[in-house]
Amino acid sequence: MDLILCHTTADFDALGAAVGLTRLLPGSKIVLTGGSHPPVRDFLALHRDEYSLIERRSVNPEKIRSLTVVDTQQRDRLGKAAQWLDLPHIREIIIYDHHLGQESDIPATESYLSSVGATTTLIVEQLQQQEISLTSAEATVMALGIHVDTGSLTYDQSTPRDALALAWLMQQGVSLSVISTYRDPGLSVQLQQLLTESLENLEYLCLRGYTVAWVTLRTKNFVPGLSSLTSELVELTEIDALLLANEYPLGESDSRLTVIGRSQIPKTNLNLLFQLLGGGGHSQAASLNLRGVDSQAILKQLLDGVKAQIPHPPTARDLMSSPVRTILPETTIAEAQRILLRYGHSGLSVVNAQGQLVGIISRRDLDVALHHGFSHAPVKGYMTTNLKTITPDTTLPQIESLMVTYDIGRLPVLKNEHLVGLVTRTDVLRELHQERDEDEEGQKFQIPNSKFQIPLSTELQNRLAPQLWQLLTIASQEAEKRGWHLYLVGGAVRDLLLAEAVTNTLMIKDIDLVVDGFHKSADVGAGVELAKALQQLYPAARLEIHGAFQTAALLWHKDPELDSLWVDIATARTEFYPYPAANPEVEASSIRQDLYRRDFTINSLALRLTTPRAGELLDFFGGLLDLQAKQIRVLHPNSFIEDPTRIYRGVRFAVRFGFQIEPQTEEFIRYAINSGVYDRTAQENSKTPALQTRLKTELKHILEAPYWKSALQLLDNLGALQCIHPTLKLDVELLRQLRLLERCLRRFDAEQTLIHWEMRLEALITRLTPQYRAKVAKNLQLQEDSIKRLQNLTYAQTEVMESLPKCESPSQVVQLLRQYDLPMLILIALQSPRSLRHQIWEYLTVLANVQPLLNGNDLKKLGYTPGPQYRQILNDIVAATLDGVIKDRTEAEEFLAQYYPK
């Protein structure tokens, strides 16, 4: 006998999953181990005969072969049927459940656990895979399971998988009239009376913008359907969290307590709280049953737990953009429009000579004024002066209420009557609608097909190497002392998200930290100040300060704990490029604007390290979704025009991670390259760092990576090699030369005395017409010997090609080629026909390694006076050896006696 066990007080999800399993396990029977919810009981009163249900008391335990448990992992929820789990002859015990984060005490041989809205969804997916069709009765009860447990796909734990499962069930013939009848059957007379009592006795607490309520109902007996009563209370009162307790006597000195919890507060997890007392459920819906306990003490413990979990709501300080671009009332419409265009804002704040806010002018206001020909008019005639303002501590709900009530698109943030920031409607929407995929154990962002979930609390400590975690902890403490926020940003966050192993800790070698202290009047030196403070605590680190960009770096070299760690610390800043390929102009700003200035969405993620919201992930631009989609997406349409090195960075990330460049991003790349903006910029400006030093840095990163060939091919496909020189293409000949270069480097520089990435770059440059080689090398600011080599390559190659075929002996070959160093000979070989390459190869492998049969000490012993002639003598001995004139020491001495008599 194969049995499917539903938990006590079975709900529609347990019943629906069990019914579906009877089709996956033909011949199996369903056992309701102890009662059911009132709607389920009423449903079965009419439909029981449609399903393979048997009574627990009719089961002969000796004939049980297998047990399948649905919608629970706890044996105490199986009533007396839990005894069957210990039968020695049971072949297998299988669990299907969607409640994650629980420690199961059932000895399962196989488990199917997944974070979906309903256990029934897991069964539907297997039915689809096996192409099993259902009857209308089977599809209907399974659809009820998904509808009830997901609130018809409105509960937060609902997933696309639940929706797809529900759609498939509807194709199988679901009865919608039955669904509507039992999905929300209404309250019984007893529950209606308890609803009135609850509304009269509800107690409330407002905390951090959320309302929490609780009530205790004392009844004579067990009351079925309390979960429906709880849901009805939440809907009627619009509270954010509710704890409903029901206590009833079991005898003169005993009682039973049932507590049902509901929460709509983000980041709260009732499952964790209720588990501590032996209950469980979902993050937003949980329950427990206890016997012989102090009901008020239990309720207080749960209430305290809920209060502790309520997150601090974002404030204007967290949302605002700062600094705020301000103009005077006398500023002309045309000048205001130019400022908007430069900084990409949708409006400007207007202040008087004392710096007090007097108005706001929007882009729309400016457009209207320009349309009517008032470009020279002052903005004071067009600005809005009836202003609503907020403080840095105004919470998000308050901000949202102001915007909705007064239809305001931007709210100035004032502190001590000084303008410190601006919160826009876009800022609020980003905060409200960030895409988040949360599992049962609390706000974690899951990358599909990755084993790692970004830690939003103590798991960050578990994920990083202890010494690195300690460094970040100390850094955040130093920032907090100064009233600043500190964020881990960019690549480190991206790599944490993409990490595949959860058992090993990460020792990231390159870390970017951003200090956001503008709301505390932190000036441009905040990042430098924090770096100096950290160096006092880590004296082994070398401190570098880059004042122009408000950054500092701490560098460790082969440290016993931190190895060769590089930590960049910057003040949150915004930037503007005065012209394409220039260095940006920067100034202190907020973390939002700092992330907005970055290159790609996957690099615009930040993890907050300071309290009170430590561990919070900032994802304003969909970087998490792009990581999931494995695509590289640029933040701004003009990003590549401003900085062509971003093309190379995008290619590097795409090849490194196996991502695709998002189609529109690729269009932006091709447009920037084909527009000719780089050529015009180079002609009009003497300094174009993005086409010089910064381009060289990106080329270094690419050419020293193991994937450099694939990266070059993608760059060529995009036409981006034109950034090095307009004529550079990765044609068949250049590919052949690069393959030959790798052979040469492996054969002649196994010890890597040469810088291989530079040799690859020189090989690329040699493909250019000779008159451009040295110029490109100088533009990229290569080393002086590289520039000279590329400058002299044509002459050297011509000499070798003309002279080498004329060499009649090995010694003449050596005499010709030894005047060139190894890098030059390799470059010459790359450009030469096969016959000459063969001779150069022979020289490097054989001839150049021939040593004289006698040395200086031998000459001295033979009576030759030390002096400049030694070099000539030894060279002649080598030449004679190469040409076969002498073969051993005796012949060498005879050679000396003949040609260098004493």
JSON list of C-alpha atoms in Angstrom, two decimals, residues 550-658:
[
{"chain": "A", "resi": 550, "resn": "GLN", "atom": "CA", "xyz": [38.53, 62.45, -4.52]},
{"chain": "A", "resi": 551, "resn": "THR", "atom": "CA", "xyz": [39.80, 58.90, -4.09]},
{"chain": "A", "resi": 552, "resn": "ALA", "atom": "CA", "xyz": [42.35, 57.13, -1.96]},
{"chain": "A", "resi": 553, "resn": "ALA", "atom": "CA", "xyz": [43.72, 53.62, -2.15]},
{"chain": "A", "resi": 554, "resn": "LEU", "atom": "CA", "xyz": [45.11, 51.26, 0.47]},
{"chain": "A", "resi": 555, "resn": "LEU", "atom": "CA", "xyz": [47.49, 48.65, -0.92]},
{"chain": "A", "resi": 556, "resn": "TRP", "atom": "CA", "xyz": [48.88, 45.59, 0.76]},
{"chain": "A", "resi": 557, "resn": "HIS", "atom": "CA", "xyz": [51.72, 43.61, -0.82]},
{"chain": "A", "resi": 558, "resn": "LYS", "atom": "CA", "xyz": [52.06, 39.94, 0.09]},
{"chain": "A", "resi": 559, "resn": "ASP", "atom": "CA", "xyz": [50.58, 40.57, 3.51]},
{"chain": "A", "resi": 560, "resn": "PRO", "atom": "CA", "xyz": [50.32, 37.35, 5.59]},
{"chain": "A", "resi": 561, "resn": "GLU", "atom": "CA", "xyz": [46.58, 37.94, 6.10]},
{"chain": "A", "resi": 562, "resn": "LEU", "atom": "CA", "xyz": [45.33, 40.26, 3.36]},
{"chain": "A", "resi": 563, "resn": "ASP", "atom": "CA", "xyz": [47.79, 39.15, 0.65]},
{"chain": "A", "resi": 564, "resn": "SER", "atom": "CA", "xyz": [47.98, 41.71, -2.19]},
{"chain": "A", "resi": 565, "resn": "LEU", "atom": "CA", "xyz": [44.72, 43.50, -1.49]},
{"chain": "A", "resi": 566, "resn": "TRP", "atom": "CA", "xyz": [43.75, 46.78, -3.15]},
{"chain": "A", "resi": 567, "resn": "VAL", "atom": "CA", "xyz": [41.02, 48.86, -1.52]},
{"chain": "A", "resi": 568, "resn": "ASP", "atom": "CA", "xyz": [39.81, 52.02, -3.27]},
{"chain": "A", "resi": 569, "resn": "ILE", "atom": "CA", "xyz": [37.89, 54.44, -1.06]},
{"chain": "A", "resi": 570, "resn": "ALA", "atom": "CA", "xyz": [36.05, 57.30, -2.72]},
{"chain": "A", "resi": 571, "resn": "THR", "atom": "CA", "xyz": [33.60, 59.96, -1.72]},
{"chain": "A", "resi": 572, "resn": "ALA", "atom": "CA", "xyz": [30.24, 59.50, -3.42]},
{"chain": "A", "resi": 573, "resn": "ARG", "atom": "CA", "xyz": [30.40, 61.78, -6.41]},
{"chain": "A", "resi": 574, "resn": "THR", "atom": "CA", "xyz": [28.80, 62.83, -9.63]},
{"chain": "A", "resi": 575, "resn": "GLU", "atom": "CA", "xyz": [30.73, 63.62, -12.78]},
{"chain": "A", "resi": 576, "resn": "PHE", "atom": "CA", "xyz": [30.52, 65.47, -16.05]},
{"chain": "A", "resi": 577, "resn": "TYR", "atom": "CA", "xyz": [32.64, 64.99, -19.18]},
{"chain": "A", "resi": 578, "resn": "PRO", "atom": "CA", "xyz": [33.61, 68.40, -20.64]},
{"chain": "A", "resi": 579, "resn": "TYR", "atom": "CA", "xyz": [34.19, 66.70, -24.00]},
{"chain": "A", "resi": 580, "resn": "PRO", "atom": "CA", "xyz": [34.30, 63.10, -25.28]},
{"chain": "A", "resi": 581, "resn": "ALA", "atom": "CA", "xyz": [37.24, 60.96, -24.06]},
{"chain": "A", "resi": 582, "resn": "ALA", "atom": "CA", "xyz": [38.25, 63.58, -21.49]},
{"chain": "A", "resi": 583, "resn": "ASN", "atom": "CA", "xyz": [38.80, 62.99, -17.80]},
{"chain": "A", "resi": 584, "resn": "PRO", "atom": "CA", "xyz": [35.51, 63.71, -16.02]},
{"chain": "A", "resi": 585, "resn": "GLU", "atom": "CA", "xyz": [34.97, 66.66, -13.73]},
{"chain": "A", "resi": 586, "resn": "VAL", "atom": "CA", "xyz": [33.76, 65.38, -10.37]},
{"chain": "A", "resi": 587, "resn": "GLU", "atom": "CA", "xyz": [32.18, 66.72, -7.21]},
{"chain": "A", "resi": 588, "resn": "ALA", "atom": "CA", "xyz": [30.77, 65.26, -4.00]},
{"chain": "A", "resi": 589, "resn": "SER", "atom": "CA", "xyz": [27.28, 63.82, -4.26]},
{"chain": "A", "resi": 590, "resn": "SER", "atom": "CA", "xyz": [25.06, 60.99, -2.97]},
{"chain": "A", "resi": 591, "resn": "ILE", "atom": "CA", "xyz": [25.39, 57.25, -3.39]},
{"chain": "A", "resi": 592, "resn": "ARG", "atom": "CA", "xyz": [22.52, 57.23, -5.90]},
{"chain": "A", "resi": 593, "resn": "GLN", "atom": "CA", "xyz": [24.25, 59.66, -8.20]},
{"chain": "A", "resi": 594, "resn": "ASP", "atom": "CA", "xyz": [27.53, 57.89, -7.67]},
{"chain": "A", "resi": 595, "resn": "LEU", "atom": "CA", "xyz": [26.01, 54.64, -8.92]},
{"chain": "A", "resi": 596, "resn": "TYR", "atom": "CA", "xyz": [24.25, 56.48, -11.74]},
{"chain": "A", "resi": 597, "resn": "ARG", "atom": "CA", "xyz": [27.59, 57.67, -13.16]},
{"chain": "A", "resi": 598, "resn": "ARG", "atom": "CA", "xyz": [28.90, 54.10, -13.60]},
{"chain": "A", "resi": 599, "resn": "ASP", "atom": "CA", "xyz": [29.26, 52.17, -16.82]},
{"chain": "A", "resi": 600, "resn": "PHE", "atom": "CA", "xyz": [27.04, 49.07, -16.79]},
{"chain": "A", "resi": 601, "resn": "THR", "atom": "CA", "xyz": [24.08, 48.02, -14.70]},
{"chain": "A", "resi": 602, "resn": "ILE", "atom": "CA", "xyz": [25.89, 44.95, -13.33]},
{"chain": "A", "resi": 603, "resn": "ASN", "atom": "CA", "xyz": [28.52, 47.31, -11.91]},
{"chain": "A", "resi": 604, "resn": "SER", "atom": "CA", "xyz": [26.01, 49.75, -10.43]},
{"chain": "A", "resi": 605, "resn": "LEU", "atom": "CA", "xyz": [25.07, 47.52, -7.49]},
{"chain": "A", "resi": 606, "resn": "ALA", "atom": "CA", "xyz": [25.99, 48.51, -3.93]},
{"chain": "A", "resi": 607, "resn": "LEU", "atom": "CA", "xyz": [25.81, 46.77, -0.57]},
{"chain": "A", "resi": 608, "resn": "ARG", "atom": "CA", "xyz": [25.38, 48.97, 2.47]},
{"chain": "A", "resi": 609, "resn": "LEU", "atom": "CA", "xyz": [27.84, 48.23, 5.28]},
{"chain": "A", "resi": 610, "resn": "THR", "atom": "CA", "xyz": [26.69, 50.73, 7.91]},
{"chain": "A", "resi": 611, "resn": "THR", "atom": "CA", "xyz": [23.67, 50.57, 10.22]},
{"chain": "A", "resi": 612, "resn": "PRO", "atom": "CA", "xyz": [20.73, 50.84, 10.51]},
{"chain": "A", "resi": 613, "resn": "ARG", "atom": "CA", "xyz": [20.23, 49.17, 7.11]},
{"chain": "A", "resi": 614, "resn": "ALA", "atom": "CA", "xyz": [23.45, 47.20, 6.94]},
{"chain": "A", "resi": 615, "resn": "GLY", "atom": "CA", "xyz": [23.32, 44.46, 4.33]},
{"chain": "A", "resi": 616, "resn": "GLU", "atom": "CA", "xyz": [20.80, 46.27, 2.10]},
{"chain": "A", "resi": 617, "resn": "LEU", "atom": "CA", "xyz": [21.33, 45.85, -1.61]},
{"chain": "A", "resi": 618, "resn": "LEU", "atom": "CA", "xyz": [21.01, 48.99, -3.72]},
{"chain": "A", "resi": 619, "resn": "ASP", "atom": "CA", "xyz": [19.93, 48.21, -7.27]},
{"chain": "A", "resi": 620, "resn": "PHE", "atom": "CA", "xyz": [18.49, 51.32, -8.89]},
{"chain": "A", "resi": 621, "resn": "PHE", "atom": "CA", "xyz": [19.06, 50.34, -12.52]},
{"chain": "A", "resi": 622, "resn": "GLY", "atom": "CA", "xyz": [18.12, 46.67, -12.87]},
{"chain": "A", "resi": 623, "resn": "GLY", "atom": "CA", "xyz": [21.62, 45.26, -12.44]},
{"chain": "A", "resi": 624, "resn": "LEU", "atom": "CA", "xyz": [20.30, 42.19, -10.67]},
{"chain": "A", "resi": 625, "resn": "LEU", "atom": "CA", "xyz": [17.94, 41.39, -13.53]},
{"chain": "A", "resi": 626, "resn": "ASP", "atom": "CA", "xyz": [20.78, 41.79, -16.01]},
{"chain": "A", "resi": 627, "resn": "LEU", "atom": "CA", "xyz": [22.92, 39.38, -14.00]},
{"chain": "A", "resi": 628, "resn": "GLN", "atom": "CA", "xyz": [20.03, 36.93, -14.16]},
{"chain": "A", "resi": 629, "resn": "ALA", "atom": "CA", "xyz": [19.69, 37.50, -17.91]},
{"chain": "A", "resi": 630, "resn": "LYS", "atom": "CA", "xyz": [23.49, 37.28, -18.35]},
{"chain": "A", "resi": 631, "resn": "GLN", "atom": "CA", "xyz": [23.67, 40.47, -20.32]},
{"chain": "A", "resi": 632, "resn": "ILE", "atom": "CA", "xyz": [25.79, 43.62, -20.39]},
{"chain": "A", "resi": 633, "resn": "ARG", "atom": "CA", "xyz": [23.59, 46.73, -20.47]},
{"chain": "A", "resi": 634, "resn": "VAL", "atom": "CA", "xyz": [24.90, 50.28, -20.44]},
{"chain": "A", "resi": 635, "resn": "LEU", "atom": "CA", "xyz": [23.40, 52.89, -18.12]},
{"chain": "A", "resi": 636, "resn": "HIS", "atom": "CA", "xyz": [23.34, 55.87, -20.48]},
{"chain": "A", "resi": 637, "resn": "PRO", "atom": "CA", "xyz": [22.88, 56.23, -24.26]},
{"chain": "A", "resi": 638, "resn": "ASN", "atom": "CA", "xyz": [25.84, 58.63, -24.49]},
{"chain": "A", "resi": 639, "resn": "SER", "atom": "CA", "xyz": [28.08, 56.57, -22.25]},
{"chain": "A", "resi": 640, "resn": "PHE", "atom": "CA", "xyz": [30.37, 55.33, -25.04]},
{"chain": "A", "resi": 641, "resn": "ILE", "atom": "CA", "xyz": [30.62, 58.75, -26.63]},
{"chain": "A", "resi": 642, "resn": "GLU", "atom": "CA", "xyz": [31.80, 60.19, -23.33]},
{"chain": "A", "resi": 643, "resn": "ASP", "atom": "CA", "xyz": [34.22, 57.36, -22.59]},
{"chain": "A", "resi": 644, "resn": "PRO", "atom": "CA", "xyz": [35.27, 54.85, -25.29]},
{"chain": "A", "resi": 645, "resn": "THR", "atom": "CA", "xyz": [37.09, 52.69, -22.73]},
{"chain": "A", "resi": 646, "resn": "ARG", "atom": "CA", "xyz": [33.65, 51.56, -21.60]},
{"chain": "A", "resi": 647, "resn": "ILE", "atom": "CA", "xyz": [33.40, 49.65, -24.89]},
{"chain": "A", "resi": 648, "resn": "TYR", "atom": "CA", "xyz": [36.50, 47.70, -23.93]},
{"chain": "A", "resi": 649, "resn": "ARG", "atom": "CA", "xyz": [35.22, 47.17, -20.39]},
{"chain": "A", "resi": 650, "resn": "GLY", "atom": "CA", "xyz": [31.91, 45.91, -21.71]},
{"chain": "A", "resi": 651, "resn": "VAL", "atom": "CA", "xyz": [33.64, 43.45, -24.01]},
{"chain": "A", "resi": 652, "resn": "ARG", "atom": "CA", "xyz": [35.92, 42.31, -21.20]},
{"chain": "A", "resi": 653, "resn": "PHE", "atom": "CA", "xyz": [32.97, 41.62, -18.89]},
{"chain": "A", "resi": 654, "resn": "ALA", "atom": "CA", "xyz": [30.99, 39.90, -21.64]},
{"chain": "A", "resi": 655, "resn": "VAL", "atom": "CA", "xyz": [33.79, 37.49, -22.51]},
{"chain": "A", "resi": 656, "resn": "ARG", "atom": "CA", "xyz": [34.90, 36.96, -18.91]},
{"chain": "A", "resi": 657, "resn": "PHE", "atom": "CA", "xyz": [31.43, 36.05, -17.63]},
{"chain": "A", "resi": 658, "resn": "GLY", "atom": "CA", "xyz": [30.05, 34.49, -20.79]}
]
